[in-house]
mmCIF file of C-alpha atoms in Angstrom:
data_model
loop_
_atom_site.group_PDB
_atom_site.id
_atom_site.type_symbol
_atom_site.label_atom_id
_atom_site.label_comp_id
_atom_site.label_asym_id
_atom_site.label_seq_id
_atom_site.Cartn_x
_atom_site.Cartn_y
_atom_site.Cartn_z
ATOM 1 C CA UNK A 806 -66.019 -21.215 -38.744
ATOM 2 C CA UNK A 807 -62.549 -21.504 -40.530
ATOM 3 C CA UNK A 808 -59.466 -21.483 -37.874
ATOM 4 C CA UNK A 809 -55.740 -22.589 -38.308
ATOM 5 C CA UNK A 810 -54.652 -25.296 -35.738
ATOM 6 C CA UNK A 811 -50.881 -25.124 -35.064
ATOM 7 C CA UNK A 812 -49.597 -28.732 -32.481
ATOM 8 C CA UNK A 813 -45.882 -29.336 -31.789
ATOM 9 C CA UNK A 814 -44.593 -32.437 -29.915
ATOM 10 C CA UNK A 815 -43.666 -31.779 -26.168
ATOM 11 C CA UNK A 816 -40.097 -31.549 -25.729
ATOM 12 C CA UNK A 817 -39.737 -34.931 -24.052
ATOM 13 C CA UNK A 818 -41.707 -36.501 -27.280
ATOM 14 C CA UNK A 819 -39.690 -34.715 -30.011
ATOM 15 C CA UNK A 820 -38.144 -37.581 -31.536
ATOM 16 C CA UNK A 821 -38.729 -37.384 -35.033
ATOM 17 C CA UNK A 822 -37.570 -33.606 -35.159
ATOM 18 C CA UNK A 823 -34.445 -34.673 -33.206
ATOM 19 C CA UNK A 824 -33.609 -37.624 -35.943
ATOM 20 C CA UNK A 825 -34.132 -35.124 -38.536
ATOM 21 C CA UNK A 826 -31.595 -33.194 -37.925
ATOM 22 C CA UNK A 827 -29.199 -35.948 -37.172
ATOM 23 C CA UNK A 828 -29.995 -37.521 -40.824
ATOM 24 C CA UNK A 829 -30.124 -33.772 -42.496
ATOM 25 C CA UNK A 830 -26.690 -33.636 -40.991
ATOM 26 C CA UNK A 831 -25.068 -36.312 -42.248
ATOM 27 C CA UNK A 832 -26.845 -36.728 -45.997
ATOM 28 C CA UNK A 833 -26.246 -33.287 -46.867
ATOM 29 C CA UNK A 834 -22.718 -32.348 -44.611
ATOM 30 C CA UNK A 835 -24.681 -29.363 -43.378
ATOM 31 C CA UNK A 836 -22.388 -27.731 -40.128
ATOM 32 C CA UNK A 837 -25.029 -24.535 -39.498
ATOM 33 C CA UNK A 838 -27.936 -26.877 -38.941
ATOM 34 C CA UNK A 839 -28.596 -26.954 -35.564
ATOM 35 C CA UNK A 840 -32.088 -27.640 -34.434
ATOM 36 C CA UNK A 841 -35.438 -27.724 -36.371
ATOM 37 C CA UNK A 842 -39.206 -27.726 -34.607
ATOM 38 C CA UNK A 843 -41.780 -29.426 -36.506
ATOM 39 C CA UNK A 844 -45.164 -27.803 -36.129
ATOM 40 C CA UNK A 845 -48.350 -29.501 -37.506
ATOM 41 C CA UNK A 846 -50.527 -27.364 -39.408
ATOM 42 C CA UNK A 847 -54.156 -27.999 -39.601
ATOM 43 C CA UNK A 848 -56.447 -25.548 -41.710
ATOM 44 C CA UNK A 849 -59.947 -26.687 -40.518
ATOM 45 C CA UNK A 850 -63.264 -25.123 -43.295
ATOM 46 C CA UNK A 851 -66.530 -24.981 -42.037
ATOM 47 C CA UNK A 852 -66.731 -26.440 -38.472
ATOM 48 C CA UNK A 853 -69.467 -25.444 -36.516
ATOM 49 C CA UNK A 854 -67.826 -22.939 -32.977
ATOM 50 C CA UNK A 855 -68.814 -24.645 -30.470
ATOM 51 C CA UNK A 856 -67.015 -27.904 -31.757
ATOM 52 C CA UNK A 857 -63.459 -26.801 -31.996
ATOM 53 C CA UNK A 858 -62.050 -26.692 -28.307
ATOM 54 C CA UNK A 859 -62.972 -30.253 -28.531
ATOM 55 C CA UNK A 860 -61.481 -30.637 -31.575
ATOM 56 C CA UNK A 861 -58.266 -29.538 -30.747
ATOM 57 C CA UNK A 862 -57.620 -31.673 -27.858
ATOM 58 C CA UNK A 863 -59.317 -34.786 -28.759
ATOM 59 C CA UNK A 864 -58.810 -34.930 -32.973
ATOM 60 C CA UNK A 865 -55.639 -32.490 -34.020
ATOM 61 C CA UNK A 866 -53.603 -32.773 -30.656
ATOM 62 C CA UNK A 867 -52.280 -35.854 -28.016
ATOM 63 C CA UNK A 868 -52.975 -34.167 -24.457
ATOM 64 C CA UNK A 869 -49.950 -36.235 -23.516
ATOM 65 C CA UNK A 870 -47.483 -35.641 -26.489
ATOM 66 C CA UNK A 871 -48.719 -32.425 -27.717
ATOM 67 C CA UNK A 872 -48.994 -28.429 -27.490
ATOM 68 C CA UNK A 873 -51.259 -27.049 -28.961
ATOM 69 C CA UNK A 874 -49.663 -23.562 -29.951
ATOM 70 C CA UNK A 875 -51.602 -20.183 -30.298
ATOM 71 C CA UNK A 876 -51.523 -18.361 -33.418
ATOM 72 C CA UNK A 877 -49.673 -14.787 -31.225
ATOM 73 C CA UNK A 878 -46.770 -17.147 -30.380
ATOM 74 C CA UNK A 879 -46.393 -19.117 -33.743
ATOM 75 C CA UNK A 880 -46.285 -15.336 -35.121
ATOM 76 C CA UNK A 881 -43.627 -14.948 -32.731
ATOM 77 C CA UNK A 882 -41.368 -17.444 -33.829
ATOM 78 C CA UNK A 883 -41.592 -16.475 -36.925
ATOM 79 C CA UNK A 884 -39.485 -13.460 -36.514
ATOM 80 C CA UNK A 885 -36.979 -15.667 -34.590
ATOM 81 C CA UNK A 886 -36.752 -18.725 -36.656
ATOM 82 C CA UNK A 887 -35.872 -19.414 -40.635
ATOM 83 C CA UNK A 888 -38.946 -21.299 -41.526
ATOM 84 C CA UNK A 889 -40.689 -22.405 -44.540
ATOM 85 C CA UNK A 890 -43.621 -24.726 -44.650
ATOM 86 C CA UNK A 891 -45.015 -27.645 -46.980
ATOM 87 C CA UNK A 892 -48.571 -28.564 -47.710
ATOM 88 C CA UNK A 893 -50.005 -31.623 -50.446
ATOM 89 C CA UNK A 894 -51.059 -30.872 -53.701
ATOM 90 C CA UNK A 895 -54.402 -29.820 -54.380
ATOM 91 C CA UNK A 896 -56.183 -33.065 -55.216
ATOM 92 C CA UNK A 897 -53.232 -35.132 -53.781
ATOM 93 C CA UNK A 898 -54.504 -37.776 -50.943
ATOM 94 C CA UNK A 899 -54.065 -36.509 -47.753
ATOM 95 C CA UNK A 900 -54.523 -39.199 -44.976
ATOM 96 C CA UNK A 901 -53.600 -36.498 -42.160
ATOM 97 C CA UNK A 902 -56.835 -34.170 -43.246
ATOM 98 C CA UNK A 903 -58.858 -37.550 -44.717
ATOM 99 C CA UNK A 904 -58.650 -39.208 -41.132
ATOM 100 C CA UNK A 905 -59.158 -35.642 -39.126
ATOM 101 C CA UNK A 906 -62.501 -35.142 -41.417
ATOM 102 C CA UNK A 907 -63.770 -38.714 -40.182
ATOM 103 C CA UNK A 908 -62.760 -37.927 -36.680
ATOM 104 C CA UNK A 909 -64.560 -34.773 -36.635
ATOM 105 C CA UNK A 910 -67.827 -36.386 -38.268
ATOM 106 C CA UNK A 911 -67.892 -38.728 -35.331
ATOM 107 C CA UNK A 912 -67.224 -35.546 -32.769
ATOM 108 C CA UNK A 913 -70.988 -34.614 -34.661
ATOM 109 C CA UNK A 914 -69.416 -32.074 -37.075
ATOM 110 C CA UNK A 915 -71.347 -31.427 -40.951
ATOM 111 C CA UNK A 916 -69.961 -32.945 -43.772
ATOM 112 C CA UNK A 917 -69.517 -29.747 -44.935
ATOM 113 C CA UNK A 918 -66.168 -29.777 -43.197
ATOM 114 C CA UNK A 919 -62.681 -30.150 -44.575
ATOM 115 C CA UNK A 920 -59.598 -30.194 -43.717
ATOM 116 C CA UNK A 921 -56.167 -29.022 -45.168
ATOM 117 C CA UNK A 922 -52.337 -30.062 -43.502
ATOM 118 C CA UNK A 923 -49.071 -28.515 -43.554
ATOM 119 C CA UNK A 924 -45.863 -29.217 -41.860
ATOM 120 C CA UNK A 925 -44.541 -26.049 -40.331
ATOM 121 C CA UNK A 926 -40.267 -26.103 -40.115
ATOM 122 C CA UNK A 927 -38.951 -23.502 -38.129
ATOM 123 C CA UNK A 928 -34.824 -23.620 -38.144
ATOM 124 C CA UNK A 929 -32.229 -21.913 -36.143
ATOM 125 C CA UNK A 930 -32.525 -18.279 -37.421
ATOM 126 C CA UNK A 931 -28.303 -18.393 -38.094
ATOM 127 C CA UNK A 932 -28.238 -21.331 -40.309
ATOM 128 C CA UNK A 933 -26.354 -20.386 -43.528
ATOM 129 C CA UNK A 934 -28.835 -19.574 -46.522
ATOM 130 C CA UNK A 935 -27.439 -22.305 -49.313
ATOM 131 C CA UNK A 936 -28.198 -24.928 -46.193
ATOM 132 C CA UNK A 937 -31.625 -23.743 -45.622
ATOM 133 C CA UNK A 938 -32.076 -24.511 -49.352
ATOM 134 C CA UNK A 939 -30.394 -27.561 -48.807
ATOM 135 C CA UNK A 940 -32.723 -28.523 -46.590
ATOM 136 C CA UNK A 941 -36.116 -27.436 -48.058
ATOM 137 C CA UNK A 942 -34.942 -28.860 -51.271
ATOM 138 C CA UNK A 943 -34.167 -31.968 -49.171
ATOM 139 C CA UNK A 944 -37.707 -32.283 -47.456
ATOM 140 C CA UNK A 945 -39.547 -31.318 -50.278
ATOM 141 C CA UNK A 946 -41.229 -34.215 -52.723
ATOM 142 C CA UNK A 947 -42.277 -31.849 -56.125
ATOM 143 C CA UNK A 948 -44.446 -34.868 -56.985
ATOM 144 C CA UNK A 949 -46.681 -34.354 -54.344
ATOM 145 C CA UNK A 950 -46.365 -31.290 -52.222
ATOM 146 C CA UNK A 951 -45.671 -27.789 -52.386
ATOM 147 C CA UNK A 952 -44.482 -24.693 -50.374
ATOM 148 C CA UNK A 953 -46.923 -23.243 -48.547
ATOM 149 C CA UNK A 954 -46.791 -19.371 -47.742
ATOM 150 C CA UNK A 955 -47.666 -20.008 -44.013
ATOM 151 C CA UNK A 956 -47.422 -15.705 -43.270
ATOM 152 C CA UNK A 957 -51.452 -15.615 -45.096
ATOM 153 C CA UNK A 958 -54.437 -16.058 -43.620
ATOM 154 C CA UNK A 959 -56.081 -19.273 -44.230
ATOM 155 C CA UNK A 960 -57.983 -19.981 -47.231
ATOM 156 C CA UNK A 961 -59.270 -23.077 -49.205
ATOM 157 C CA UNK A 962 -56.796 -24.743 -51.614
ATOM 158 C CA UNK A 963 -57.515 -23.806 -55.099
ATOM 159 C CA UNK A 964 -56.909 -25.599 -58.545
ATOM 160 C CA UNK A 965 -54.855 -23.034 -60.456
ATOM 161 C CA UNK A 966 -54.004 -23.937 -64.373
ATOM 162 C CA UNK A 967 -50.427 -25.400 -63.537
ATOM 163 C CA UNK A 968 -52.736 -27.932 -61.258
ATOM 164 C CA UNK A 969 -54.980 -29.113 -64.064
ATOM 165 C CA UNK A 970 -52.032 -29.598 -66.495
ATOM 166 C CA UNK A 971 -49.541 -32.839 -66.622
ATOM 167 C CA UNK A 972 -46.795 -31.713 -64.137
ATOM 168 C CA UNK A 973 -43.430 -32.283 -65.645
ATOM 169 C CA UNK A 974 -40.613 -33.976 -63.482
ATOM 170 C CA UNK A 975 -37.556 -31.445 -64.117
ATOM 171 C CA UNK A 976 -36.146 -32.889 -61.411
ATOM 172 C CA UNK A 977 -34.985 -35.742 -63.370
ATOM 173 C CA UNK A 978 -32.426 -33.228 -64.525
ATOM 174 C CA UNK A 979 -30.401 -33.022 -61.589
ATOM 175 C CA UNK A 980 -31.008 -36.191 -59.443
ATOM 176 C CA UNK A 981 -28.157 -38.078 -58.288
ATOM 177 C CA UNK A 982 -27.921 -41.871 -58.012
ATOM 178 C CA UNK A 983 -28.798 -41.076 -54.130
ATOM 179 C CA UNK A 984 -31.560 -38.890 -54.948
ATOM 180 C CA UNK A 985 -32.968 -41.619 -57.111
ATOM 181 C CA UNK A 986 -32.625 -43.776 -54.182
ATOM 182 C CA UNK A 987 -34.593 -41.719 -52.090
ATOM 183 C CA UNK A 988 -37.226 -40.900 -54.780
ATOM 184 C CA UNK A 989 -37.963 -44.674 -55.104
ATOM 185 C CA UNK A 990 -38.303 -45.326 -51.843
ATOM 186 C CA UNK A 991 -40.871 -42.225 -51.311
ATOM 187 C CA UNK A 992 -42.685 -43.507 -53.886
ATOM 188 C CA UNK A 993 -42.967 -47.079 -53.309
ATOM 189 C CA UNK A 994 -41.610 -48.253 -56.526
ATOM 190 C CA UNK A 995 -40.768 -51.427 -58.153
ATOM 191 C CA UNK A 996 -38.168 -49.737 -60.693
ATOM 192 C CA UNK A 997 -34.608 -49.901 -59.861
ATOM 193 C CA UNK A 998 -32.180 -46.551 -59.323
ATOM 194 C CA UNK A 999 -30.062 -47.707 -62.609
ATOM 195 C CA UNK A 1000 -33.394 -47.760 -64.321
ATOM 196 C CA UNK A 1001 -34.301 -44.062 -63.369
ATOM 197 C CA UNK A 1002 -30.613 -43.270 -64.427
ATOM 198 C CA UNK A 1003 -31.676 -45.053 -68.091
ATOM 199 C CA UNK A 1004 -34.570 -43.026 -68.002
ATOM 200 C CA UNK A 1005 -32.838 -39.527 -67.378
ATOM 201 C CA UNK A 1006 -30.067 -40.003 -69.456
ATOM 202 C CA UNK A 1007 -32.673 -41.066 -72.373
ATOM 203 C CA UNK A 1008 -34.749 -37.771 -71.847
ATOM 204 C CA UNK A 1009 -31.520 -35.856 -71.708
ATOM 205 C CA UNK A 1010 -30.469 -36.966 -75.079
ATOM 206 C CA UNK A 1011 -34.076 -35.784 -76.743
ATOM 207 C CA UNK A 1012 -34.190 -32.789 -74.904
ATOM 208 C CA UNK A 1013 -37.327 -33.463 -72.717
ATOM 209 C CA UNK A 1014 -38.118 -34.221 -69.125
ATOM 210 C CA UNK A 1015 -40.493 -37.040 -68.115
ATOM 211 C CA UNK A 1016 -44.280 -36.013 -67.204
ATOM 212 C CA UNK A 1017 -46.548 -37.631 -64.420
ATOM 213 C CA UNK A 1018 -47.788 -39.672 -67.029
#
């Protein structure tokens, strides 16, 4: 059985959606940002029926910190939310999904089963449309994740051409000293920001953009 898991903090546990908006605030000077929800997404392949209701309350959800929401009223805010939703690469490590799968094989699930996360946004439905972008833009790491059209029915991540090819970093382009910043420290690396600079402006003057590679 294939089902899509949706599990949201409690709203005396909602910490880390509560900082987020206080840093998206003040990094990007955004003034009709005024509350985001963070939804975990889990898209769960293959596990036997009888296994999920355990699943969900012992594996994908905290009975103390978390709601587990219902597909009808995810639906719902939908229509009364700006959202937009980001999911790993296919093929990029995922411990969410890796440590869910070995939870589930000790619940006495088949290896068969896998697992796929996203992280569901939803934002105040008012908030100006070059902030939303702000923010997505802001949230999302093109290295590793994606948008994820959360409105389809679930379905098994698939390797698509652009997947199998070296992905080029045209975000070099544009990054700021701060973005740079950030980029390192999401990555773990060694390399200074005035390094990354060296790099961009040295691709900039032979017309290219750096690969994966």
């Amino acid at each position: 059985m294939d089902k899509r898991i949706f599990v949201e903090k409690k709203a005396d546990f909602q910490v880390k959606s509560e900082s987020l908006v206080r840093e998206l605030q003040h990094n990007l000077g955004l003034l009709s940002l005024k509350s985001i929800r963070i939804v975990q997404v889990y898209d769960v392949f293959d596990l036997a029926e009888d296994l999920f209701a355990s699943a969900e309350k012992h594996i994908f959800s905290e009975q103390v910190t978390d709601h587990v929401l219902d597909e009808a009223a995810v639906q719902a805010d939908l229509t009364n939310y700006a959202f937009f939703a980001i999911e790993s690469l296919p093929g990029q490590f995922d411990q969410r999904a890796a440590s869910s799968q070995e939870a589930l094989l000790l619940l006495g699930s088949s290896s068969d089963v896998t697992v796929n996360t996203a992280q569901l946004y939803l934002v105040n439905k008012d908030i100006e449309a070059t902030e939303l972008e702000a923010v997505k833009n802001y949230l999302l790491n093109p290295v590793d994740s994606r948008f994820k059209d959360i409105t389809t029915g679930i379905a098994k991540q698939e390797f698509s051409e652009s997947d199998k090819t070296i992905p080029k970093l045209t975000f070099f382009e544009s990054y700021t000293a701060e973005d740079f910043a950030r980029y390192k420290a999401e990555q773990g690396m060694a390399m200074e920001v005035d390094d990354l600079l060296f790099i961009q402006d040295y691709f900039k003057s032979i017309g290219r953009v750096p690969t994966e590679t």
